[in-house]
Structures are given as C-alpha cells and as structure tokens.
Coordinates of C-alpha atoms in Angstrom, one line a residue:
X25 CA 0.0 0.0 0.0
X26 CA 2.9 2.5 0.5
X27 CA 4.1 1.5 -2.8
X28 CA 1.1 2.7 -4.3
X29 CA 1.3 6.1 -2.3
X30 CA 4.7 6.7 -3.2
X31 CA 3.3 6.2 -6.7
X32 CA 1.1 8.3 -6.8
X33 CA 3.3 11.2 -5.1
X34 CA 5.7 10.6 -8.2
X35 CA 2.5 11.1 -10.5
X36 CA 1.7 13.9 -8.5
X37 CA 5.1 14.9 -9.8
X38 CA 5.1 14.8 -13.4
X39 CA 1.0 15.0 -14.2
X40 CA -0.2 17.1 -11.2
X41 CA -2.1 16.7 -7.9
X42 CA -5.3 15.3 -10.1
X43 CA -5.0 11.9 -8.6
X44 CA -7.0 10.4 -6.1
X45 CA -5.5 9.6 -3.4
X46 CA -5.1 5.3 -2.6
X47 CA -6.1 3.7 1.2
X48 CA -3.0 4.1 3.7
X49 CA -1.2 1.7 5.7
X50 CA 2.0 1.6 7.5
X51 CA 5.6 -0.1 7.2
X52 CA 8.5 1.7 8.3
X53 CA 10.7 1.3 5.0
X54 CA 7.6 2.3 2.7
X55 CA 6.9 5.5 5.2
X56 CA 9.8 6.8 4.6
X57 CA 10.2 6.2 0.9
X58 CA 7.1 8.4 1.2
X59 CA 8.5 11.0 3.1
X60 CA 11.4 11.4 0.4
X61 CA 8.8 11.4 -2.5
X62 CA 7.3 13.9 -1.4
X63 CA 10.0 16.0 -0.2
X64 CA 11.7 15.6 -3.5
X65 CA 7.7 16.7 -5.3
X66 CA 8.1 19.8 -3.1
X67 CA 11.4 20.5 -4.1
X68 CA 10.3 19.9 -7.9
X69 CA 6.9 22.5 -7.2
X70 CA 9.7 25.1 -5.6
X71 CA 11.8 25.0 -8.6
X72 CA 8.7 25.1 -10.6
X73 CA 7.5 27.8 -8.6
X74 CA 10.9 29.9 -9.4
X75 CA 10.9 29.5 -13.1
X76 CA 7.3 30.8 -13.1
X77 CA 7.9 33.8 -10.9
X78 CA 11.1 34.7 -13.7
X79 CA 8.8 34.0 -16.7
X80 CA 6.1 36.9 -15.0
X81 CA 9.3 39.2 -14.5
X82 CA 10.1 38.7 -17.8
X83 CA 6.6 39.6 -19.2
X84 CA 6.0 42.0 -17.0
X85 CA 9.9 43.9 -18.2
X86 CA 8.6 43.4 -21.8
X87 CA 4.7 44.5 -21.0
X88 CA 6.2 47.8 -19.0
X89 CA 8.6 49.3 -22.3
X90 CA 5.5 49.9 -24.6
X91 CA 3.6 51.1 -21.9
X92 CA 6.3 53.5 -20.8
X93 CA 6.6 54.7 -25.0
X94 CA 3.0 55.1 -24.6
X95 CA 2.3 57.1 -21.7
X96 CA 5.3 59.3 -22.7
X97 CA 4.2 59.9 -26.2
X98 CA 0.5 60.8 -25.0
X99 CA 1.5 62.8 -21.8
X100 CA 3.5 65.1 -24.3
X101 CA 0.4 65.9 -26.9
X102 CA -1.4 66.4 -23.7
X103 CA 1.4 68.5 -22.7
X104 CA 1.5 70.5 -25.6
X105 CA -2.1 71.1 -27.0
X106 CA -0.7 73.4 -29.9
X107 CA 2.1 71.0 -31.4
X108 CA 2.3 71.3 -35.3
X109 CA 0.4 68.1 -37.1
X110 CA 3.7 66.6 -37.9
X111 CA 4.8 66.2 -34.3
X112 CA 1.5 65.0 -33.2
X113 CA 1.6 62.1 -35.9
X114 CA 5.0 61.4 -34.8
X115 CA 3.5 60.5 -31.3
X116 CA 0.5 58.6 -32.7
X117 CA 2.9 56.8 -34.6
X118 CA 4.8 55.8 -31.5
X119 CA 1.9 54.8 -30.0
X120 CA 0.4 52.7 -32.4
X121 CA 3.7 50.8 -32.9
X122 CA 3.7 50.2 -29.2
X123 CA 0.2 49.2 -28.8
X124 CA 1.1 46.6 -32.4
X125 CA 4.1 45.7 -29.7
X126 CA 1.8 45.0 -26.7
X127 CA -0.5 43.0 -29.0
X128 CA 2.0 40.8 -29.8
X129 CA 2.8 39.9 -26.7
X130 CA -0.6 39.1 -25.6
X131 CA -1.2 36.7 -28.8
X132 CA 2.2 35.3 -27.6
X133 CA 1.4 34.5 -24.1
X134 CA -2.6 33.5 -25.2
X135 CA -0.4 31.2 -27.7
X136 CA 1.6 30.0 -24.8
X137 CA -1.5 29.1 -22.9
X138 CA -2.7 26.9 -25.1
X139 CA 0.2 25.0 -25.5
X140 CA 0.3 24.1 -21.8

C-alpha cells in the first residue's frame, strides 16, 4: 500500500495533484520512501515555482517598455495642446507601434496558454 502512495506522489510529480488519493497503511521502509517522495515533489513545485515567478518578471519587463513609450508619447500631446500636425503624428505613430508591440505579446502569451 505504501508503494502505491509513493506512486502516486511521483504522479503527483510529473502529471499534477489530479490523482485520487489510494487507502493508507503503515511499514516503516515504505513510510519513509514516502516522506522522500514527497519531499523531492516539493522540491520539484519550488523549482517550478521559481521558473514561473522569472517568466512573470520577464513579461512583466517586456509588458512595461511599450507602456512606458506610450504614456510618454500621450502625456507630451497632452502636454502641448498646440504641437504642429507633424509632431503630433509622430506621437501617434509611437503609439500605435507600441500598442502593435503590446499585442503581440498578448497573442504570444494567449499562444503560450494553449500550448500548456
């Protein structure tokens, strides 16, 4: 019966905590082949749980650029209400390219979602 806990920990491990879990019962050996199963599954979800936290960082770094091209390129036409027509297409062209930018990187990450 341990066996088949330990089993199920290491299934845990590679297809997620979906299982159910089997009936318990006792043997010293097979407890503590449990206990390192799991402890090596919760070592496994803390890596896990790093590499996500860098891929956020990562979107978030490449979310916050066109943003910041953005908000700069509309705070100065708000700025500056009389700017000649060339200036102010300059901005909107900044912007639009930025927003094209941001797009992307939503269809990226929606593409990414469906993959996992």
């Amino acid at each position: 019966p341990m066996q088949a806990l330990i089993a199920w920990v290491r299934r845990i491990e590679t297809e997620g905590p979906e299982r159910a879990l089997p009936p318990r019962q006792t043997a010293a050996e097979e407890i503590n082949s449990a206990f390192e199963a799991v402890d090596r599954m919760a070592k496994e979800l803390a890596r896990r749980r790093q590499s996500q936290l860098r891929f956020v960082a990562a979107i978030a770094h490449d979310v916050r650029n066109p943003l910041g091209a953005m908000e700069m390129s509309a705070e100065l036409m708000l700025e500056e209400p009389e700017m000649q027509a060339d200036e102010r297409n300059e901005l909107l062209g900044v912007i639009k390219r930025q927003a094209t930018q941001l797009r992307r990187i939503v269809s990226d990450l929606m593409d990414s979602a469906s993959i996992e």
